[in-house]
């Protein structure tokens, strides 16, 4: 399919808010399609790129990641650890949708999100935020204008969707389940002058394990 692109102009932009600069949908089938943060020539910006069909490769500080349909990557374009593109030996065209956005607040949020959850993310194809991105694209549409509020909301909605998807996975991990059970136990019996040993005994775990996991996950003792 031909490439689709919508450049975004933000009306009366506020530098403190994230600003999308463009949304595109492309199909690539050659290893010549490759970008490395260390040598990238275009301006500094943030990128979210999501696979619609086929697959691509994304490499960051954590290693190399295959990107099948339903997965995408988030990064800063100038991150020297990142490389992404069409894989040599791949026999399937890689079709993807992407959005680029700028602003110091955007970079701060992306660094924080990547630092906590990594650069690779999963969303179902029917997720509203994917539909929202693709809704900007059309054969006759090459640009559009957004208010500063709508532009920031587009980026916030995307990042919030990525965080929510990661948190839904993390909530099923045993350490998160233990913290949730501990909070429920405290809420239920907190009027009885509980101490940590009481909670640990009620949850049938050691005091040391409960203390360690609670501190790691909740950020407090």
Coordinates of C-alpha atoms in Angstrom, one line a residue:
X1 CA 0.0 0.0 0.0
X2 CA 1.2 3.6 -0.6
X3 CA 2.6 5.5 2.4
X4 CA 0.2 7.8 4.2
X5 CA 1.2 10.8 6.2
X6 CA -0.5 13.6 8.1
X7 CA 1.6 16.5 9.3
X8 CA 0.3 18.2 12.3
X9 CA 0.3 21.9 13.0
X10 CA -0.4 23.0 16.6
X11 CA -2.2 26.3 16.9
X12 CA -0.8 28.6 19.5
X13 CA 1.5 25.9 20.9
X14 CA 2.5 25.8 24.5
X15 CA 6.1 24.7 24.9
X16 CA 5.4 23.0 28.2
X17 CA 3.0 20.6 26.6
X18 CA 3.8 17.6 24.3
X19 CA 3.1 18.3 20.6
X20 CA 2.7 15.7 17.8
X21 CA 4.4 16.7 14.6
X22 CA 3.2 13.9 12.3
X23 CA 1.4 10.6 12.0
X24 CA 2.1 8.1 9.2
X25 CA 1.4 4.6 8.0
X26 CA 4.0 2.8 5.9
X27 CA 4.9 -0.5 4.4
X28 CA 8.6 -1.5 4.2
X29 CA 10.2 -4.6 2.6
X30 CA 13.9 -3.8 2.4
X31 CA 16.7 -3.8 4.9
X32 CA 17.6 -0.4 3.6
X33 CA 14.9 0.8 5.9
X34 CA 16.9 1.3 9.1
X35 CA 17.4 4.1 11.7
X36 CA 20.0 4.3 14.4
X37 CA 19.7 6.8 17.2
X38 CA 23.4 7.3 17.2
X39 CA 23.5 8.6 13.6
X40 CA 20.0 9.7 13.0
X41 CA 20.1 12.9 10.9
X42 CA 16.7 14.4 11.5
X43 CA 15.6 16.5 14.5
X44 CA 15.3 15.3 18.0
X45 CA 11.8 13.9 18.8
X46 CA 10.0 11.0 20.4
X47 CA 8.6 8.1 18.4
X48 CA 5.9 5.4 18.9
X49 CA 5.8 2.9 16.0
X50 CA 3.3 0.1 16.0
X51 CA 3.2 -3.0 13.8
X52 CA 0.0 -3.6 11.8
X53 CA 1.2 -6.6 9.7
X54 CA 4.5 -8.5 9.2
X55 CA 7.2 -7.7 11.7
X56 CA 10.2 -5.5 12.3
X57 CA 13.1 -5.3 14.6
X58 CA 13.9 -2.9 17.5
X59 CA 17.1 -2.8 19.5
X60 CA 17.6 -0.9 22.7
X61 CA 19.8 -1.2 25.8
X62 CA 17.9 -4.3 26.8
X63 CA 18.7 -6.2 23.5
X64 CA 17.0 -7.0 20.2
X65 CA 13.2 -7.3 20.0
X66 CA 11.0 -8.7 17.3
X67 CA 7.9 -6.6 16.7
X68 CA 5.0 -8.8 15.5
X69 CA 1.5 -7.4 14.9
X70 CA 0.1 -5.8 18.1
X71 CA 3.4 -4.6 19.4
X72 CA 5.3 -1.4 19.0
X73 CA 8.2 0.5 20.4
X74 CA 8.6 3.9 22.1
X75 CA 11.9 5.8 22.2
X76 CA 13.6 9.1 21.7
X77 CA 15.0 9.4 18.2
X78 CA 18.5 10.3 19.4
X79 CA 18.8 7.5 21.9
X80 CA 22.2 6.1 21.0
X81 CA 21.2 2.6 22.2
X82 CA 18.2 2.3 19.7
X83 CA 18.2 0.9 16.2
X84 CA 15.0 -0.2 14.3
X85 CA 14.2 -1.3 10.8
X86 CA 13.3 -4.1 8.5
X87 CA 15.2 -7.3 9.2
X88 CA 17.6 -8.9 6.8
X89 CA 16.1 -12.3 5.8
X90 CA 12.6 -11.2 6.5
X91 CA 10.2 -12.3 3.7
X92 CA 7.1 -10.4 4.9
X93 CA 6.4 -6.7 4.2
X94 CA 6.4 -4.7 7.5
X95 CA 3.3 -2.4 7.8
X96 CA 3.2 0.0 10.7
X97 CA 1.7 3.2 11.9
X98 CA 3.8 5.8 13.8
X99 CA 3.6 9.1 15.5
X100 CA 6.3 11.6 16.2
X101 CA 6.0 14.2 19.0
X102 CA 8.2 16.8 20.6
X103 CA 8.5 18.9 23.7
X104 CA 10.7 18.6 26.8
X105 CA 7.7 17.3 28.8
X106 CA 7.2 14.6 26.2
X107 CA 10.9 13.6 26.4
X108 CA 10.7 13.5 30.2
X109 CA 7.6 11.3 30.1
X110 CA 9.1 9.0 27.5
X111 CA 12.3 8.6 29.4
X112 CA 10.4 7.8 32.6
X113 CA 8.1 5.3 30.9
X114 CA 10.9 3.5 29.1
X115 CA 13.0 3.5 32.2
X116 CA 10.2 1.7 34.1
X117 CA 8.6 -0.5 31.5
X118 CA 11.1 -0.8 28.7
X119 CA 10.8 0.3 25.1
X120 CA 8.5 -2.5 23.7
X121 CA 4.8 -2.3 24.2
X122 CA 1.7 -4.3 23.3
X123 CA -1.8 -3.0 22.4
X124 CA -4.6 -4.8 20.7
X125 CA -5.3 -3.6 17.1
X126 CA -8.8 -2.6 18.1
X127 CA -7.5 -0.3 20.9
X128 CA -9.0 3.2 20.6
X129 CA -5.6 4.9 20.6
X130 CA -4.5 2.9 17.5
X131 CA -7.8 3.8 15.8
X132 CA -7.3 7.4 16.8
X133 CA -3.9 7.5 15.2
X134 CA -5.0 5.8 12.0
X135 CA -8.0 8.1 11.9
X136 CA -5.7 11.0 10.9
X137 CA -4.7 9.2 7.8
X138 CA -6.3 9.3 4.3
X139 CA -5.2 9.5 0.7
X140 CA -6.3 13.1 0.4
X141 CA -5.2 14.3 3.8
X142 CA -1.6 15.5 4.2
X143 CA -1.9 17.9 7.1
X144 CA -4.2 19.0 9.9
X145 CA -4.4 21.6 12.6
X146 CA -4.9 20.9 16.3
X147 CA -5.3 23.1 19.3
X148 CA -2.6 22.9 22.0
X149 CA -5.0 21.1 24.2
X150 CA -6.1 18.5 21.6
X151 CA -2.5 18.0 20.6
X152 CA -1.3 17.3 24.1
X153 CA -4.3 15.1 24.7
X154 CA -3.4 12.9 21.8
X155 CA 0.1 12.3 23.3
X156 CA -1.2 11.9 26.8
X157 CA -3.8 9.3 25.6
X158 CA -1.1 7.3 23.9
X159 CA 1.3 7.3 26.8
X160 CA -1.5 6.5 29.3
X161 CA -2.6 3.6 27.1
X162 CA 0.9 2.2 27.1
X163 CA 1.2 2.5 30.9
X164 CA -2.2 0.9 31.5
X165 CA -1.4 -2.1 29.3
X166 CA 1.9 -2.6 31.2
X167 CA 0.2 -2.2 34.6
X168 CA -2.4 -4.7 33.7
X169 CA 0.3 -7.3 33.1
X170 CA 2.3 -6.4 36.2
X171 CA -0.8 -6.6 38.4
X172 CA -0.8 -10.4 37.8
X173 CA 2.7 -10.9 39.0
X174 CA 3.1 -12.6 42.4
X175 CA 4.8 -9.6 44.0
X176 CA 2.0 -7.2 43.0
X177 CA -0.6 -9.7 44.1
X178 CA 1.1 -9.9 47.5
X179 CA 1.2 -6.1 47.9
X180 CA -2.5 -5.9 47.0
X181 CA -3.4 -8.6 49.5
X182 CA -1.3 -6.8 52.2
X183 CA -3.2 -3.6 51.6
X184 CA -6.5 -5.4 51.8
X185 CA -5.5 -7.1 55.0
X186 CA -4.4 -3.8 56.5
X187 CA -7.7 -2.2 55.4
X188 CA -9.7 -5.1 57.0
X189 CA -7.8 -5.4 60.3
X190 CA -6.0 -2.1 60.6
X191 CA -7.9 -1.1 63.7
X192 CA -6.3 -3.9 65.7
X193 CA -2.9 -2.2 66.1
X194 CA -1.3 -4.5 63.5
X195 CA 2.5 -4.7 63.0
X196 CA 4.4 -6.1 60.1
X197 CA 4.7 -9.5 61.7
X198 CA 0.9 -9.7 62.1
X199 CA 0.4 -8.9 58.4
X200 CA 3.0 -11.4 57.3
X201 CA 1.5 -14.1 59.5
X202 CA -1.9 -13.4 58.1
X203 CA -0.7 -13.7 54.5
X204 CA 1.4 -16.7 55.3
X205 CA 4.7 -15.2 54.2
X206 CA 7.9 -14.3 56.0
X207 CA 8.2 -10.8 57.5
X208 CA 11.4 -10.2 55.6
X209 CA 9.8 -11.2 52.3
X210 CA 6.8 -9.0 52.8
X211 CA 8.9 -6.0 53.8
X212 CA 11.2 -6.4 50.8
X213 CA 8.4 -6.8 48.3
X214 CA 6.2 -4.1 49.8
X215 CA 9.2 -1.6 49.8
X216 CA 10.1 -2.4 46.1
X217 CA 6.5 -2.2 44.8
X218 CA 4.9 0.4 46.9
X219 CA 7.9 2.7 47.4
X220 CA 7.4 2.8 51.2
X221 CA 8.0 0.5 54.2

